[in-house]
PDB file of C-alpha atoms in Angstrom:
ATOM      1  CA  GLU A 576     -20.330  63.088 173.515  1.00 47.00           C
ATOM      2  CA  PRO A 577     -20.120  59.488 172.231  1.00 47.00           C
ATOM      3  CA  PRO A 578     -19.774  59.052 168.470  1.00 46.00           C
ATOM      4  CA  LYS A 579     -23.074  58.831 166.597  1.00 47.00           C
ATOM      5  CA  ARG A 580     -24.339  55.508 165.294  1.00 46.00           C
ATOM      6  CA  GLY A 581     -22.932  54.691 161.882  1.00 45.00           C
ATOM      7  CA  LYS A 582     -19.637  56.575 162.325  1.00 46.00           C
ATOM      8  CA  ILE A 583     -16.346  54.811 161.671  1.00 43.00           C
ATOM      9  CA  THR A 584     -15.019  52.333 164.211  1.00 65.00           C
ATOM     10  CA  GLN A 585     -11.814  54.323 164.608  1.00 74.00           C
ATOM     11  CA  GLU A 586     -13.725  57.280 166.063  1.00 74.00           C
ATOM     12  CA  ALA A 587     -15.577  54.987 168.481  1.00 68.00           C
ATOM     13  CA  ARG A 588     -12.274  53.428 169.576  1.00 72.00           C
ATOM     14  CA  ALA A 589     -10.747  56.860 170.183  1.00 80.00           C
ATOM     15  CA  PHE A 590     -13.730  57.845 172.320  1.00 76.00           C
ATOM     16  CA  ILE A 591     -13.457  54.692 174.464  1.00 73.00           C
ATOM     17  CA  GLU A 592      -9.709  55.146 174.927  1.00 77.00           C
ATOM     18  CA  GLY A 593     -10.246  58.750 175.988  1.00 82.00           C
ATOM     19  CA  LEU A 594     -12.987  57.691 178.390  1.00 76.00           C
ATOM     20  CA  GLN A 595     -10.732  55.011 179.880  1.00 74.00           C
ATOM     21  CA  GLU A 596      -8.038  57.573 180.546  1.00 78.00           C
ATOM     22  CA  TYR A 597     -10.582  59.947 182.082  1.00 79.00           C
ATOM     23  CA  LEU A 598     -11.901  57.220 184.408  1.00 75.00           C
ATOM     24  CA  ARG A 599      -8.388  56.558 185.732  1.00 75.00           C
ATOM     25  CA  ARG A 600      -8.211  60.190 186.889  1.00 79.00           C
ATOM     26  CA  LEU A 601     -11.739  60.254 188.316  1.00 78.00           C
ATOM     27  CA  PRO A 602     -11.701  61.355 192.000  1.00 81.00           C
ATOM     28  CA  GLU A 603     -12.916  58.858 194.624  1.00 78.00           C
ATOM     29  CA  SER A 604     -15.774  61.219 195.459  1.00 81.00           C
ATOM     30  CA  THR A 605     -17.103  61.221 191.877  1.00 81.00           C
ATOM     31  CA  ARG A 606     -19.251  58.697 190.018  1.00 79.00           C
ATOM     32  CA  LEU A 607     -19.881  58.779 186.272  1.00 78.00           C
ATOM     33  CA  VAL A 608     -23.312  57.463 185.238  1.00 81.00           C
ATOM     34  CA  PHE A 609     -24.404  56.526 181.706  1.00 77.00           C
ATOM     35  CA  LEU A 610     -28.142  56.197 181.053  1.00 76.00           C
ATOM     36  CA  GLU A 611     -29.358  54.354 177.967  1.00 74.00           C
ATOM     37  CA  PRO A 612     -33.083  54.195 177.029  1.00 67.00           C
ATOM     38  CA  ARG A 613     -32.598  50.785 175.391  1.00 70.00           C
ATOM     39  CA  SER A 614     -30.733  47.553 176.202  1.00 76.00           C
ATOM     40  CA  LEU A 615     -27.131  47.506 175.006  1.00 76.00           C
ATOM     41  CA  ALA A 616     -25.609  44.617 173.081  1.00 79.00           C
ATOM     42  CA  LYS A 617     -23.233  42.469 175.134  1.00 80.00           C
ATOM     43  CA  ASP A 618     -20.304  43.532 172.945  1.00 78.00           C
ATOM     44  CA  ASN A 619     -21.046  47.263 173.369  1.00 78.00           C
ATOM     45  CA  PRO A 620     -17.741  48.993 174.218  1.00 76.00           C
ATOM     46  CA  ILE A 621     -19.274  51.090 177.019  1.00 76.00           C
ATOM     47  CA  LEU A 622     -20.673  47.930 178.613  1.00 79.00           C
ATOM     48  CA  LYS A 623     -17.297  46.190 178.326  1.00 79.00           C
ATOM     49  CA  LEU A 624     -15.574  49.199 179.846  1.00 77.00           C
ATOM     50  CA  ALA A 625     -17.970  49.205 182.817  1.00 79.00           C
ATOM     51  CA  GLN A 626     -17.230  45.518 183.431  1.00 78.00           C
ATOM     52  CA  LYS A 627     -13.475  46.015 183.046  1.00 77.00           C
ATOM     53  CA  GLU A 628     -13.127  48.946 185.466  1.00 74.00           C
ATOM     54  CA  GLU A 629     -12.621  48.008 189.106  1.00 74.00           C
ATOM     55  CA  ARG A 630     -15.380  50.350 190.339  1.00 74.00           C
ATOM     56  CA  GLY A 631     -17.577  49.984 187.278  1.00 80.00           C
ATOM     57  CA  TYR A 632     -20.710  47.940 186.824  1.00 79.00           C
ATOM     58  CA  ALA A 633     -23.756  47.821 184.564  1.00 83.00           C
ATOM     59  CA  LYS A 634     -27.358  47.190 185.576  1.00 81.00           C
ATOM     60  CA  GLU A 635     -30.448  46.829 183.410  1.00 80.00           C
ATOM     61  CA  PHE A 636     -33.735  48.131 184.799  1.00 78.00           C
ATOM     62  CA  LYS A 637     -36.648  46.528 182.987  1.00 76.00           C
ATOM     63  CA  PRO A 638     -40.107  48.108 183.314  1.00 73.00           C
ATOM     64  CA  PRO A 639     -42.608  45.853 185.115  1.00 77.00           C
ATOM     65  CA  ARG A 640     -45.138  43.906 183.088  1.00 73.00           C
ATOM     66  CA  ARG A 641     -48.890  44.261 183.644  1.00 66.00           C
ATOM     67  CA  GLY A 642     -49.236  41.822 186.585  1.00 75.00           C
ATOM     68  CA  GLU A 643     -46.071  43.138 188.236  1.00 87.00           C
ATOM     69  CA  LEU A 644     -47.202  46.698 187.604  1.00 89.00           C
ATOM     70  CA  ASN A 645     -50.482  46.206 189.477  1.00 91.00           C
ATOM     71  CA  TRP A 646     -48.536  44.779 192.428  1.00 93.00           C
ATOM     72  CA  TRP A 647     -46.075  47.703 192.313  1.00 94.00           C
ATOM     73  CA  ILE A 648     -48.914  50.280 192.360  1.00 94.00           C
ATOM     74  CA  THR A 649     -50.621  48.580 195.312  1.00 96.00           C
ATOM     75  CA  GLN A 650     -47.389  48.378 197.318  1.00 96.00           C
ATOM     76  CA  ARG A 651     -46.434  51.952 196.456  1.00 96.00           C
ATOM     77  CA  VAL A 652     -49.796  53.263 197.692  1.00 96.00           C
ATOM     78  CA  LYS A 653     -49.435  51.264 200.934  1.00 96.00           C
ATOM     79  CA  SER A 654     -45.879  52.534 201.471  1.00 95.00           C
ATOM     80  CA  LYS A 655     -47.257  56.086 201.368  1.00 94.00           C
ATOM     81  CA  GLY A 656     -49.928  55.269 203.954  1.00 93.00           C
ATOM     82  CA  GLY A 657     -52.829  54.916 201.530  1.00 94.00           C
ATOM     83  CA  ASP A 658     -55.182  52.234 200.269  1.00 96.00           C
ATOM     84  CA  ILE A 659     -56.481  51.579 196.758  1.00 96.00           C
ATOM     85  CA  LEU A 660     -59.212  49.364 195.301  1.00 97.00           C
ATOM     86  CA  PRO A 661     -58.177  46.695 192.726  1.00 95.00           C
ATOM     87  CA  SER A 662     -60.366  48.333 190.057  1.00 93.00           C
ATOM     88  CA  ALA A 663     -58.559  51.653 190.659  1.00 94.00           C
ATOM     89  CA  VAL A 664     -55.183  49.889 190.338  1.00 93.00           C
ATOM     90  CA  THR A 665     -56.217  48.485 186.952  1.00 88.00           C
ATOM     91  CA  GLU A 666     -57.474  51.887 185.792  1.00 83.00           C
ATOM     92  CA  LEU A 667     -54.299  53.678 186.882  1.00 87.00           C
ATOM     93  CA  ALA A 668     -52.084  51.094 185.158  1.00 84.00           C
ATOM     94  CA  ALA A 669     -54.131  51.403 181.943  1.00 74.00           C
ATOM     95  CA  PHE A 670     -53.935  55.198 181.947  1.00 71.00           C
ATOM     96  CA  VAL A 671     -50.270  55.717 182.832  1.00 75.00           C
ATOM     97  CA  GLY A 672     -48.562  52.488 181.735  1.00 73.00           C
ATOM     98  CA  ASN A 673     -45.217  51.401 183.200  1.00 76.00           C
ATOM     99  CA  ASP A 674     -43.583  54.814 183.615  1.00 76.00           C
ATOM    100  CA  LEU A 675     -42.807  54.426 187.335  1.00 85.00           C
ATOM    101  CA  ARG A 676     -41.790  58.048 187.901  1.00 82.00           C
ATOM    102  CA  LEU A 677     -45.059  59.293 186.443  1.00 79.00           C
ATOM    103  CA  LEU A 678     -47.025  56.667 188.368  1.00 88.00           C
ATOM    104  CA  ASP A 679     -45.381  57.733 191.621  1.00 91.00           C
ATOM    105  CA  GLN A 680     -46.403  61.343 190.998  1.00 87.00           C
ATOM    106  CA  GLU A 681     -49.986  60.324 190.260  1.00 88.00           C
ATOM    107  CA  ILE A 682     -50.150  58.126 193.372  1.00 94.00           C
ATOM    108  CA  GLU A 683     -48.920  61.030 195.502  1.00 92.00           C
ATOM    109  CA  LYS A 684     -51.637  63.246 194.041  1.00 88.00           C
ATOM    110  CA  LEU A 685     -54.365  60.645 194.590  1.00 93.00           C
ATOM    111  CA  ILE A 686     -53.371  60.006 198.220  1.00 93.00           C
ATOM    112  CA  THR A 687     -53.372  63.737 198.933  1.00 92.00           C
ATOM    113  CA  TYR A 688     -56.824  64.087 197.354  1.00 89.00           C
ATOM    114  CA  VAL A 689     -58.363  61.166 199.281  1.00 90.00           C
ATOM    115  CA  GLY A 690     -56.729  62.288 202.524  1.00 87.00           C
ATOM    116  CA  GLY A 691     -56.391  58.803 203.988  1.00 78.00           C
ATOM    117  CA  GLY A 692     -60.048  58.597 204.941  1.00 83.00           C
ATOM    118  CA  ARG A 693     -60.939  55.908 202.385  1.00 93.00           C
ATOM    119  CA  PRO A 694     -59.403  53.800 199.609  1.00 96.00           C
ATOM    120  CA  ILE A 695     -58.628  55.348 196.218  1.00 96.00           C
ATOM    121  CA  THR A 696     -61.414  54.453 193.786  1.00 94.00           C
ATOM    122  CA  GLU A 697     -61.688  54.125 190.026  1.00 89.00           C
ATOM    123  CA  LYS A 698     -63.650  57.384 190.018  1.00 87.00           C
ATOM    124  CA  ASP A 699     -60.785  59.179 191.798  1.00 89.00           C
ATOM    125  CA  VAL A 700     -58.334  57.965 189.168  1.00 87.00           C
ATOM    126  CA  ARG A 701     -60.515  59.174 186.308  1.00 78.00           C
ATOM    127  CA  LEU A 702     -61.039  62.518 188.004  1.00 77.00           C
ATOM    128  CA  LEU A 703     -57.465  63.321 188.974  1.00 77.00           C
ATOM    129  CA  VAL A 704     -54.989  61.475 186.765  1.00 72.00           C
ATOM    130  CA  SER A 705     -53.431  63.930 184.395  1.00 58.00           C
ATOM    131  CA  TYR A 706     -54.814  62.249 181.335  1.00 55.00           C
ATOM    132  CA  ALA A 707     -57.432  64.933 181.721  1.00 51.00           C
ATOM    133  CA  GLN A 708     -54.520  66.940 180.312  1.00 59.00           C
ATOM    134  CA  GLU A 709     -53.587  64.187 177.832  1.00 65.00           C
ATOM    135  CA  ALA A 710     -55.424  65.889 174.967  1.00 67.00           C
ATOM    136  CA  ASN A 711     -53.132  68.935 175.264  1.00 73.00           C
ATOM    137  CA  ILE A 712     -50.005  66.759 175.488  1.00 78.00           C
ATOM    138  CA  PHE A 713     -51.056  64.843 172.359  1.00 78.00           C
ATOM    139  CA  GLN A 714     -51.864  68.098 170.559  1.00 83.00           C
ATOM    140  CA  MET A 715     -48.472  69.519 171.515  1.00 85.00           C
ATOM    141  CA  VAL A 716     -46.711  66.462 170.078  1.00 83.00           C
ATOM    142  CA  ASP A 717     -48.903  66.752 166.961  1.00 82.00           C
ATOM    143  CA  ALA A 718     -47.828  70.392 166.608  1.00 86.00           C
ATOM    144  CA  LEU A 719     -44.155  69.388 166.919  1.00 86.00           C
ATOM    145  CA  GLY A 720     -44.671  66.684 164.286  1.00 83.00           C
ATOM    146  CA  HIS A 721     -46.124  69.291 161.900  1.00 84.00           C
ATOM    147  CA  ARG A 722     -43.314  71.765 162.801  1.00 84.00           C
ATOM    148  CA  ASN A 723     -45.905  74.215 164.170  1.00 88.00           C
ATOM    149  CA  ARG A 724     -43.747  75.912 166.813  1.00 89.00           C
ATOM    150  CA  ARG A 725     -46.273  78.610 167.712  1.00 90.00           C
ATOM    151  CA  ARG A 726     -49.068  76.087 168.353  1.00 90.00           C
ATOM    152  CA  ALA A 727     -46.777  73.872 170.461  1.00 90.00           C
ATOM    153  CA  LEU A 728     -45.672  76.833 172.598  1.00 92.00           C
ATOM    154  CA  THR A 729     -49.280  78.002 173.040  1.00 90.00           C
ATOM    155  CA  LEU A 730     -50.327  74.548 174.290  1.00 87.00           C
ATOM    156  CA  LEU A 731     -47.307  74.358 176.594  1.00 89.00           C
ATOM    157  CA  HIS A 732     -48.175  77.663 178.260  1.00 88.00           C
ATOM    158  CA  GLU A 733     -51.851  76.722 178.567  1.00 82.00           C
ATOM    159  CA  LEU A 734     -50.726  73.713 180.618  1.00 81.00           C
ATOM    160  CA  LEU A 735     -48.308  75.831 182.675  1.00 84.00           C
ATOM    161  CA  ASP A 736     -50.968  78.481 183.280  1.00 79.00           C
ATOM    162  CA  GLY A 737     -53.338  75.703 184.342  1.00 69.00           C
ATOM    163  CA  GLY A 738     -50.988  74.913 187.232  1.00 71.00           C
ATOM    164  CA  GLN A 739     -49.056  71.944 185.855  1.00 76.00           C
ATOM    165  CA  PRO A 740     -45.449  71.959 187.201  1.00 82.00           C
ATOM    166  CA  PRO A 741     -42.725  72.147 184.507  1.00 88.00           C
ATOM    167  CA  ALA A 742     -41.036  68.963 185.783  1.00 86.00           C
ATOM    168  CA  TYR A 743     -44.312  67.066 185.500  1.00 83.00           C
ATOM    169  CA  LEU A 744     -44.953  68.317 181.962  1.00 86.00           C
ATOM    170  CA  LEU A 745     -41.434  67.319 180.966  1.00 90.00           C
ATOM    171  CA  ALA A 746     -42.084  63.818 182.335  1.00 87.00           C
ATOM    172  CA  MET A 747     -45.331  63.592 180.335  1.00 83.00           C
ATOM    173  CA  ILE A 748     -43.698  64.795 177.098  1.00 88.00           C
ATOM    174  CA  THR A 749     -40.719  62.449 177.627  1.00 90.00           C
ATOM    175  CA  ARG A 750     -43.070  59.541 178.200  1.00 85.00           C
ATOM    176  CA  GLN A 751     -44.955  60.292 174.987  1.00 85.00           C
ATOM    177  CA  PHE A 752     -41.799  60.430 172.872  1.00 90.00           C
ATOM    178  CA  ARG A 753     -40.496  57.245 174.500  1.00 90.00           C
ATOM    179  CA  ILE A 754     -43.756  55.563 173.502  1.00 89.00           C
ATOM    180  CA  LEU A 755     -43.438  56.914 169.942  1.00 92.00           C
ATOM    181  CA  MET A 756     -39.917  55.475 169.656  1.00 93.00           C
ATOM    182  CA  GLN A 757     -41.103  52.071 170.878  1.00 93.00           C
ATOM    183  CA  ILE A 758     -44.181  52.075 168.656  1.00 94.00           C
ATOM    184  CA  LYS A 759     -42.196  53.100 165.576  1.00 94.00           C
ATOM    185  CA  GLU A 760     -39.594  50.401 166.171  1.00 93.00           C
ATOM    186  CA  LEU A 761     -42.235  47.697 166.655  1.00 94.00           C
ATOM    187  CA  SER A 762     -44.390  48.796 163.715  1.00 93.00           C
ATOM    188  CA  GLN A 763     -41.363  48.935 161.417  1.00 93.00           C
ATOM    189  CA  GLY A 764     -40.603  45.398 162.562  1.00 92.00           C
ATOM    190  CA  GLY A 765     -44.034  44.293 161.333  1.00 92.00           C
ATOM    191  CA  ALA A 766     -45.892  44.184 164.659  1.00 92.00           C
ATOM    192  CA  SER A 767     -49.668  44.621 164.511  1.00 92.00           C
ATOM    193  CA  LYS A 768     -51.586  47.153 166.611  1.00 90.00           C
ATOM    194  CA  GLU A 769     -52.679  44.361 168.985  1.00 90.00           C
ATOM    195  CA  GLU A 770     -49.111  43.056 169.311  1.00 92.00           C
ATOM    196  CA  ILE A 771     -47.809  46.555 170.084  1.00 91.00           C
ATOM    197  CA  ARG A 772     -50.486  46.988 172.742  1.00 87.00           C
ATOM    198  CA  ALA A 773     -49.618  43.648 174.331  1.00 87.00           C
ATOM    199  CA  ARG A 774     -45.839  44.228 174.208  1.00 87.00           C
ATOM    200  CA  LEU A 775     -45.965  47.740 175.687  1.00 86.00           C
ATOM    201  CA  GLY A 776     -48.952  47.275 178.011  1.00 80.00           C
ATOM    202  CA  LEU A 777     -50.611  50.484 176.796  1.00 79.00           C
ATOM    203  CA  HIS A 778     -54.203  51.654 176.626  1.00 73.00           C
ATOM    204  CA  PRO A 779     -55.684  51.137 173.096  1.00 78.00           C
ATOM    205  CA  PHE A 780     -56.223  54.888 172.672  1.00 74.00           C
ATOM    206  CA  VAL A 781     -52.553  55.591 173.453  1.00 80.00           C
ATOM    207  CA  VAL A 782     -51.407  53.026 170.860  1.00 86.00           C
ATOM    208  CA  ASP A 783     -53.797  54.377 168.185  1.00 86.00           C
ATOM    209  CA  LYS A 784     -52.637  57.942 168.777  1.00 84.00           C
ATOM    210  CA  GLY A 785     -49.000  56.855 168.931  1.00 87.00           C
ATOM    211  CA  LEU A 786     -49.165  55.083 165.565  1.00 91.00           C
ATOM    212  CA  GLU A 787     -50.683  58.198 164.037  1.00 89.00           C
ATOM    213  CA  GLN A 788     -48.066  60.522 165.547  1.00 88.00           C
ATOM    214  CA  ALA A 789     -45.074  58.270 164.821  1.00 90.00           C
ATOM    215  CA  ARG A 790     -45.677  58.772 161.085  1.00 89.00           C
ATOM    216  CA  ASN A 791     -44.755  62.452 161.480  1.00 88.00           C
ATOM    217  CA  PHE A 792     -41.229  61.686 162.689  1.00 90.00           C
ATOM    218  CA  SER A 793     -38.303  59.727 161.306  1.00 91.00           C
ATOM    219  CA  THR A 794     -36.432  57.430 163.696  1.00 92.00           C
ATOM    220  CA  SER A 795     -33.460  59.805 163.745  1.00 91.00           C
ATOM    221  CA  GLN A 796     -35.756  62.757 164.566  1.00 91.00           C
ATOM    222  CA  LEU A 797     -37.310  60.858 167.473  1.00 92.00           C
ATOM    223  CA  GLU A 798     -33.874  59.929 168.807  1.00 91.00           C
ATOM    224  CA  ALA A 799     -32.680  63.540 168.536  1.00 92.00           C
ATOM    225  CA  ILE A 800     -35.756  64.845 170.388  1.00 92.00           C
ATOM    226  CA  TYR A 801     -35.358  62.182 173.075  1.00 91.00           C
ATOM    227  CA  ARG A 802     -31.726  63.204 173.632  1.00 92.00           C
ATOM    228  CA  ARG A 803     -32.884  66.827 173.896  1.00 93.00           C
ATOM    229  CA  LEU A 804     -35.499  65.800 176.468  1.00 93.00           C
ATOM    230  CA  LEU A 805     -32.841  64.116 178.615  1.00 92.00           C
ATOM    231  CA  GLU A 806     -30.620  67.195 178.333  1.00 93.00           C
ATOM    232  CA  THR A 807     -33.554  69.415 179.378  1.00 93.00           C
ATOM    233  CA  ASP A 808     -34.219  67.185 182.383  1.00 92.00           C
ATOM    234  CA  THR A 809     -30.570  67.522 183.454  1.00 92.00           C
ATOM    235  CA  ALA A 810     -30.604  71.299 182.914  1.00 91.00           C
ATOM    236  CA  ILE A 811     -33.671  71.684 185.155  1.00 91.00           C
ATOM    237  CA  LYS A 812     -32.481  69.319 187.900  1.00 89.00           C
ATOM    238  CA  THR A 813     -29.028  70.890 188.124  1.00 90.00           C
ATOM    239  CA  GLY A 814     -30.487  74.415 188.132  1.00 89.00           C
ATOM    240  CA  ARG A 815     -28.576  75.322 184.995  1.00 90.00           C
ATOM    241  CA  THR A 816     -31.741  76.606 183.291  1.00 91.00           C
ATOM    242  CA  GLU A 817     -34.961  78.018 184.740  1.00 93.00           C
ATOM    243  CA  PRO A 818     -37.676  75.307 184.256  1.00 92.00           C
ATOM    244  CA  THR A 819     -40.154  77.272 182.117  1.00 92.00           C
ATOM    245  CA  LEU A 820     -37.365  78.639 179.932  1.00 94.00           C
ATOM    246  CA  ALA A 821     -35.941  75.115 179.574  1.00 93.00           C
ATOM    247  CA  LEU A 822     -39.310  73.884 178.271  1.00 94.00           C
ATOM    248  CA  ASP A 823     -39.591  76.814 175.865  1.00 93.00           C
ATOM    249  CA  LEU A 824     -36.116  76.054 174.504  1.00 93.00           C
ATOM    250  CA  LEU A 825     -37.046  72.378 174.214  1.00 92.00           C
ATOM    251  CA  ILE A 826     -40.117  73.147 172.099  1.00 92.00           C
ATOM    252  CA  VAL A 827     -38.247  75.635 169.906  1.00 91.00           C
ATOM    253  CA  GLY A 828     -35.356  73.206 169.396  1.00 88.00           C
ATOM    254  CA  SER A 829     -37.642  70.252 168.650  1.00 85.00           C
ATOM    255  CA  SER A 830     -39.888  71.961 166.111  1.00 75.00           C
ATOM    256  CA  GLY A 831     -37.254  73.051 163.620  1.00 63.00           C
TER     257      GLY A 831
END
């Protein structure tokens, strides 16, 4: 695990040297991937190492802005054999934001519901998009912020019992904590509610709720929970932990 922010430079240097040595012995069939939720500074040692290694490279994936997002949704629907009205595109973008994985899941659900017989409408989006479940997601995050483990677990299992797949719930929870981290950073930097909404391209309700929830967590707590979310995602995808158990462990570990 890389040294935590704020540790001495000597520890960071030792980590990079050890990583360099490990990369030299990496088999041809293996690739090591680092994922960072935020942009790295140009002088970041991991970034420099990626540029220095013969097989290494770094790529930044920026989320699409509002106009680009509408285009992406339209093209994604078409690529799956569907059609969608412009008003439905706008509604879907407002509800989900620029989380492309979550958007892809919602598009798949909408196309299945419509069945290819007609374009996806604004009404379809409002009916099917999982923000019908948003209240429970927000309440679960509220419960975590107030360290109410029992309430958070109860809400989680209500969603599971309602037929929501564990992987989808994890994506929704991850998205909400990513938003909280962004909102907290911007608000601490003096950004107004309107500026936050414009910068992140979020629905006003999501920003209002995010500002309220962000007060219940310190920056370090949000970062720790986000790391735990990424670890849970890996545990589920690699089959290391059964999905429902992984979510239970996530809630228990995040509400302490």
